[in-house]
Short mmCIF file of C-alpha atoms in Angstrom, two decimals:
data_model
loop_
_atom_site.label_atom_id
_atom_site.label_comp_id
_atom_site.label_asym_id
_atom_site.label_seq_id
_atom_site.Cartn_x
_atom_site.Cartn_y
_atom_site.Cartn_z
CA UNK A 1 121.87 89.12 89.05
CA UNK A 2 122.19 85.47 88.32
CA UNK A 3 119.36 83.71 86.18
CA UNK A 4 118.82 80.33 85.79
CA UNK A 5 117.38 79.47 82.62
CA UNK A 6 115.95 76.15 81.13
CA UNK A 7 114.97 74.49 77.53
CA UNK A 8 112.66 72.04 77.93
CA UNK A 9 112.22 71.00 74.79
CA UNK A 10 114.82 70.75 71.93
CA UNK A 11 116.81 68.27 69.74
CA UNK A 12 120.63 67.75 69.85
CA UNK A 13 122.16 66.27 67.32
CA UNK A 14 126.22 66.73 65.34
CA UNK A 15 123.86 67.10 61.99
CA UNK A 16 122.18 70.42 62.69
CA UNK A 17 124.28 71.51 65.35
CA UNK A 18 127.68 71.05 64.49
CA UNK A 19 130.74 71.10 67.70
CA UNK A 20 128.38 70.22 70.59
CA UNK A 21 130.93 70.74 73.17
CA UNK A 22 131.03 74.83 71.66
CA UNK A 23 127.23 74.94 71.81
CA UNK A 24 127.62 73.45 75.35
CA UNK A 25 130.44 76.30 76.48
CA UNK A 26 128.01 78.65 75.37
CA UNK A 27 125.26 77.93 76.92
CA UNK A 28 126.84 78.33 80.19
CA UNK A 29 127.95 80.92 79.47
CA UNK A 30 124.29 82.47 78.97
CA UNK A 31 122.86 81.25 81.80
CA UNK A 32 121.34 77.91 80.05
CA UNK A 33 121.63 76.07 82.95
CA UNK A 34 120.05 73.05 81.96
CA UNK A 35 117.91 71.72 78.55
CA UNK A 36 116.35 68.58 77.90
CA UNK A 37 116.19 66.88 74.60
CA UNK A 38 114.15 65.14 72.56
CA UNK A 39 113.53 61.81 71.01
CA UNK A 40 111.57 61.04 68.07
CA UNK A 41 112.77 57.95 67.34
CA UNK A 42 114.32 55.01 68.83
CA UNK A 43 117.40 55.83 67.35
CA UNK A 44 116.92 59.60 68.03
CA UNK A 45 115.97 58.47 71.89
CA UNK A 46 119.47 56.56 72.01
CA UNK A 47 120.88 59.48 70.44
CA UNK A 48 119.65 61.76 72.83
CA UNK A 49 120.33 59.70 76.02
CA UNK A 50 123.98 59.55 74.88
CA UNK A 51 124.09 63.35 75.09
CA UNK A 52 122.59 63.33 78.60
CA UNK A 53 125.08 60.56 79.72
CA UNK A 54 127.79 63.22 78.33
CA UNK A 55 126.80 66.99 79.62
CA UNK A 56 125.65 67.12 83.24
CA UNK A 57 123.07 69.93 82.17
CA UNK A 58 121.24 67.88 79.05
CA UNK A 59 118.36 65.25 80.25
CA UNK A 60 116.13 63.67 77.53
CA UNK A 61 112.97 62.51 76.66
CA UNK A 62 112.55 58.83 74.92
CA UNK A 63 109.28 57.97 72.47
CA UNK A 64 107.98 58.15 68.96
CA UNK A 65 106.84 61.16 67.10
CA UNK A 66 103.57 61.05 64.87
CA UNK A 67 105.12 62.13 61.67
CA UNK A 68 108.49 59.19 62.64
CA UNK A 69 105.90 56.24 62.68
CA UNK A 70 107.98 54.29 59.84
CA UNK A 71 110.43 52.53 62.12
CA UNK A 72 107.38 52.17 65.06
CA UNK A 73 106.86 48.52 66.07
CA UNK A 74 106.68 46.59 69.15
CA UNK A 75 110.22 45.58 69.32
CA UNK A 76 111.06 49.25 68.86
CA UNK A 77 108.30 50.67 71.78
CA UNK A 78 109.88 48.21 73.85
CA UNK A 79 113.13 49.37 73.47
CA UNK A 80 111.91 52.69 74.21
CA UNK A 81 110.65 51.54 77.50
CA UNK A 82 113.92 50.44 78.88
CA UNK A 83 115.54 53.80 78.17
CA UNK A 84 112.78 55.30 80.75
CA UNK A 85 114.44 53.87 83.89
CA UNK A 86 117.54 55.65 83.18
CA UNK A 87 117.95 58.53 85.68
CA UNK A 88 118.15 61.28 82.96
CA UNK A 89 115.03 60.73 81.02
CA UNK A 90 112.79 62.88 82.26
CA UNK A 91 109.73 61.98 80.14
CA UNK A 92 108.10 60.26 77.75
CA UNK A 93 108.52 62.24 74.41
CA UNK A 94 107.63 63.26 71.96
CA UNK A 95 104.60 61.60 71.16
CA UNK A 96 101.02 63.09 69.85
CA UNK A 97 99.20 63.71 66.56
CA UNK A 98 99.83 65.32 63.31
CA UNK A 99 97.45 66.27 60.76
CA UNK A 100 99.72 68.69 59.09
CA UNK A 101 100.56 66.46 55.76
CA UNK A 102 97.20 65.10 55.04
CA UNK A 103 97.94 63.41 52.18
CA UNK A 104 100.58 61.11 54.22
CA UNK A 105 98.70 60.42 57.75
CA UNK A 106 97.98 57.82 58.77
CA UNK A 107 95.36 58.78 61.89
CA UNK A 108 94.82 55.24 63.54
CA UNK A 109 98.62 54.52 63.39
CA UNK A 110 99.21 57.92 64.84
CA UNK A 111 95.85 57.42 67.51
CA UNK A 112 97.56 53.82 68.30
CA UNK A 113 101.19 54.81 68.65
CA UNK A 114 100.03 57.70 70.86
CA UNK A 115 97.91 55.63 72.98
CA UNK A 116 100.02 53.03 73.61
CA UNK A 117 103.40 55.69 74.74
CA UNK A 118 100.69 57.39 76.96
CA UNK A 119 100.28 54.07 78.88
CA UNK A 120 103.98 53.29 78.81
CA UNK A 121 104.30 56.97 80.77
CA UNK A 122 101.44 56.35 83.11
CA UNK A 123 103.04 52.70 84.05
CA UNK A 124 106.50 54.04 84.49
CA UNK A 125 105.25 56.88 86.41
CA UNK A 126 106.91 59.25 83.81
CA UNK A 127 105.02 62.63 82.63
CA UNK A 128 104.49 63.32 78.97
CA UNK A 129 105.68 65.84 76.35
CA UNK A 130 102.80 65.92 73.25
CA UNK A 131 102.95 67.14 69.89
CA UNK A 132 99.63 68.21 68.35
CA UNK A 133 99.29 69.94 65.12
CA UNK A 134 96.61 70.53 63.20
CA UNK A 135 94.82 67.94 66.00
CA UNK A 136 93.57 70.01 68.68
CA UNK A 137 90.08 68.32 68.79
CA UNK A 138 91.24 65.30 68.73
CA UNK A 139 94.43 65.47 70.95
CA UNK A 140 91.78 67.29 73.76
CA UNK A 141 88.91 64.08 72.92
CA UNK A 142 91.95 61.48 73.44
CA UNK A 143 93.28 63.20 76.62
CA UNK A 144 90.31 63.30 78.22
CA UNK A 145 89.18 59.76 77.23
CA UNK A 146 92.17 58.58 78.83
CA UNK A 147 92.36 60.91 81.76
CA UNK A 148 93.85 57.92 83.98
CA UNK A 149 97.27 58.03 81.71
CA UNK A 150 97.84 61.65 83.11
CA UNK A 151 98.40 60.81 86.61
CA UNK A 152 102.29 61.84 86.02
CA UNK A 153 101.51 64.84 83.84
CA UNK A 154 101.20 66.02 80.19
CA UNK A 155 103.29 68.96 78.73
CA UNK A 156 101.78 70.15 75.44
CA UNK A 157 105.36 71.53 73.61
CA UNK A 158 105.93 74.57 71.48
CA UNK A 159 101.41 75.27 71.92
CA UNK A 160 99.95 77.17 68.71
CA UNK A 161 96.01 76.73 69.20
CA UNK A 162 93.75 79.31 70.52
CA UNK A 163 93.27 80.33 74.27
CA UNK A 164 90.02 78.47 74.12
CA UNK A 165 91.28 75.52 73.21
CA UNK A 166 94.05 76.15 75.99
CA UNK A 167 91.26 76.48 78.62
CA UNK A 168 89.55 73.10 77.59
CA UNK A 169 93.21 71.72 77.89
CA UNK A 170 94.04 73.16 81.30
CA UNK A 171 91.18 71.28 82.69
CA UNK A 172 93.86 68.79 83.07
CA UNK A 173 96.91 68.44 84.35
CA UNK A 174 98.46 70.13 81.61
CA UNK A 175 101.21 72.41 81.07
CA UNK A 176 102.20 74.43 78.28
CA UNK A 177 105.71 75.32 77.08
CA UNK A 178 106.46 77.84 73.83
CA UNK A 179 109.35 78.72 71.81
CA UNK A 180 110.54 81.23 69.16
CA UNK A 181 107.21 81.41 67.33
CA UNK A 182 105.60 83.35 70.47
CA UNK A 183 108.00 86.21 69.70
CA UNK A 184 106.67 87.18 66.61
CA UNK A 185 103.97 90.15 67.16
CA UNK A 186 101.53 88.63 65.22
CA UNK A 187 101.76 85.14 66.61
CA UNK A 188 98.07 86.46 68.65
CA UNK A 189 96.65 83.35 69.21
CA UNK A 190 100.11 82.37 71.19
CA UNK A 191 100.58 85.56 72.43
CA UNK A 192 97.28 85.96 74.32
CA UNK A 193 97.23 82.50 75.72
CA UNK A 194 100.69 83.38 77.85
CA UNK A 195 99.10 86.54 78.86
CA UNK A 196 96.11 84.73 80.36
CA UNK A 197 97.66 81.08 81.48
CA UNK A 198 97.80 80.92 85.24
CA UNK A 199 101.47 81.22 86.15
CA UNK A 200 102.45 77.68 87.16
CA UNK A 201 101.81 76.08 83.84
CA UNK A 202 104.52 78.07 81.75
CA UNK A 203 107.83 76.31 80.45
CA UNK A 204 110.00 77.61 77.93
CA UNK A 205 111.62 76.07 75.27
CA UNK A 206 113.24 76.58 71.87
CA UNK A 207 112.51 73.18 69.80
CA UNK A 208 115.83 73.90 68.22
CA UNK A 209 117.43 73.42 65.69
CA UNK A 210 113.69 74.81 64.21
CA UNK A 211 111.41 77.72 65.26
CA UNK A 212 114.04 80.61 65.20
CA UNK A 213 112.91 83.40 67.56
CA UNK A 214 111.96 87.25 66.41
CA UNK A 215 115.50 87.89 66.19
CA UNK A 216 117.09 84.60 64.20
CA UNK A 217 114.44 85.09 61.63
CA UNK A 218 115.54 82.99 58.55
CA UNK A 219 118.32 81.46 60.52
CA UNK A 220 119.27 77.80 60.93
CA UNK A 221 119.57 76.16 63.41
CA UNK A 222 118.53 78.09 66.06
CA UNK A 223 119.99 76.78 69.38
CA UNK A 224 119.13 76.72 72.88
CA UNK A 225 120.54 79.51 72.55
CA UNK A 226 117.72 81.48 72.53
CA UNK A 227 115.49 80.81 75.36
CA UNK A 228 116.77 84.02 77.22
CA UNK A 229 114.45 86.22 74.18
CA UNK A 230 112.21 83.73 74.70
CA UNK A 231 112.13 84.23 78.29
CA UNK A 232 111.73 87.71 77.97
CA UNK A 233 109.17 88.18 75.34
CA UNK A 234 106.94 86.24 77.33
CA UNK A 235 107.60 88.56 80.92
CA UNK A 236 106.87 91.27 78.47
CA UNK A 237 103.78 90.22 77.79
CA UNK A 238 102.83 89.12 81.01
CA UNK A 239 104.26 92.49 82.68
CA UNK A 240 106.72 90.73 84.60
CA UNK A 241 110.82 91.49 84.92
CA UNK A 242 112.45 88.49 82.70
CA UNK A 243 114.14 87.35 85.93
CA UNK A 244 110.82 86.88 87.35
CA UNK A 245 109.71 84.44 84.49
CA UNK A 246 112.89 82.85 84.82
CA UNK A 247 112.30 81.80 88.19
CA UNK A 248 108.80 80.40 87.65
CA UNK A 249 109.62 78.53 84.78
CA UNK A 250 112.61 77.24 86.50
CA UNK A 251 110.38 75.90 89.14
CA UNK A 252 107.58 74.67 87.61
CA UNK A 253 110.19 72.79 85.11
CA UNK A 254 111.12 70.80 87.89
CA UNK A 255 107.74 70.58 89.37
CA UNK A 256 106.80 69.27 86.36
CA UNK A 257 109.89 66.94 85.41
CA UNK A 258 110.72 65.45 88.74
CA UNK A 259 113.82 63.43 87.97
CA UNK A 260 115.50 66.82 86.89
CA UNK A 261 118.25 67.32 89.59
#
């Protein structure tokens, strides 16, 4: 039986990766019919539009991350804003908050960059793929302050928090997409929120070249390559065959991402 699989969240890139076009052979070969990378960056947003413009199964997501705020400006956000009318970028991404390295964060420069992307996704009628880590109260208060910028969606990539903080998020129109760390038995926290999330707000993805699955442990980079274990832990633990998951993340992926083809 044929499955149709799908990253939706990942970073290519010659650094990490090495011989794209192998990677790319490979994937089809696996069944990864289609992933969708990342930016983080303007330049990383070029970057990544350049490999959708190449491979007819790679789309792309154009904004700032939290922890890339050094080359942030207006010239730059603008920039990112004309990348979101091309027909392969999908979403507005990544963008969020990150308390992880205290000792560098800047929280109103992350609050403000964050803000201002999830307005750029709301006017361009774009959905949104957010970071959050070590944030979850204040990624929830900002969401919900600014419910209006949701219209289009919010995806809430590789999710680590609690399933009560996963109910308070699924008040709104969020989905929720995990990657290697959910097949490790004592990722709990991650583990019981997939076993309780209704159905439709499931994605998979492998934020590769980081987060190796169960099975890569140690290894770098881990690829897209892996999104079939990933698929599959997470039937397991929602008692379903992993062709079954495949199909529902399949469709809400493109539920979710509408300019996916």
């Amino acid at each position: 039986m044929s499955v149709d699989y799908i990253d939706v969240h990942c970073h290519l890139n010659g650094r990490d990766y090495g011989n794209i076009d192998a990677l790319m052979d490979a994937l089809r070969g696996a069944d990864i019919k289609k992933i969708i990378t990342s930016g983080t960056t303007l330049e990383t947003s070029v970057e990544a539009m350049s490999y959708a413009e190449k491979y007819p199964e790679v789309y792309f997501t154009a904004g700032f991350h939290p922890t890339e705020l050094s080359s942030y400006s207006d010239f730059a956000v603008k920039e990112i804003e004309k990348l979101l009318s091309h027909p392969k970028c999908v979403a507005v991404g990544e963008i969020g908050l990150d308390y992880h390295y205290e000792d560098t964060t800047d929280r109103e420069k992350e609050r403000e960059a964050f803000l201002t992307q999830m307005r750029m996704a709301y006017d361009n009628r774009l959905p949104m793929v957010v970071h959050s880590r070590d944030a979850a109260a204040d990624t929830l208060e900002i969401l919900n302050n600014y419910v209006d910028f949701l219209t289009y969606g919010v995806l809430l990539h590789c999710y680590s928090y609690s399933l009560e903080m996963a109910a308070k998020f699924a008040k709104l129109p969020v989905k929720f997409s995990f990657g290697g760390s959910s097949t490790y038995h004592g990722s709990k926290k991650v583990r019981r929120t997939i076993a309780t999330l209704d159905a439709d707000r499931l994605l998979t993805e492998t934020d590769s070249p980081y987060q190796s699955p169960c099975s890569r442990h140690g290894f770098f980079p881990n690829t897209p390559m892996s999104i079939p274990e990933i698929c599959a832990n997470m039937a397991a633990i929602r008692g379903l065959t992993p062709e079954d998951m495949a199909v529902t993340v399949w469709l809400n992926a493109h539920e979710f991402f509408p300019k996916l083809e």
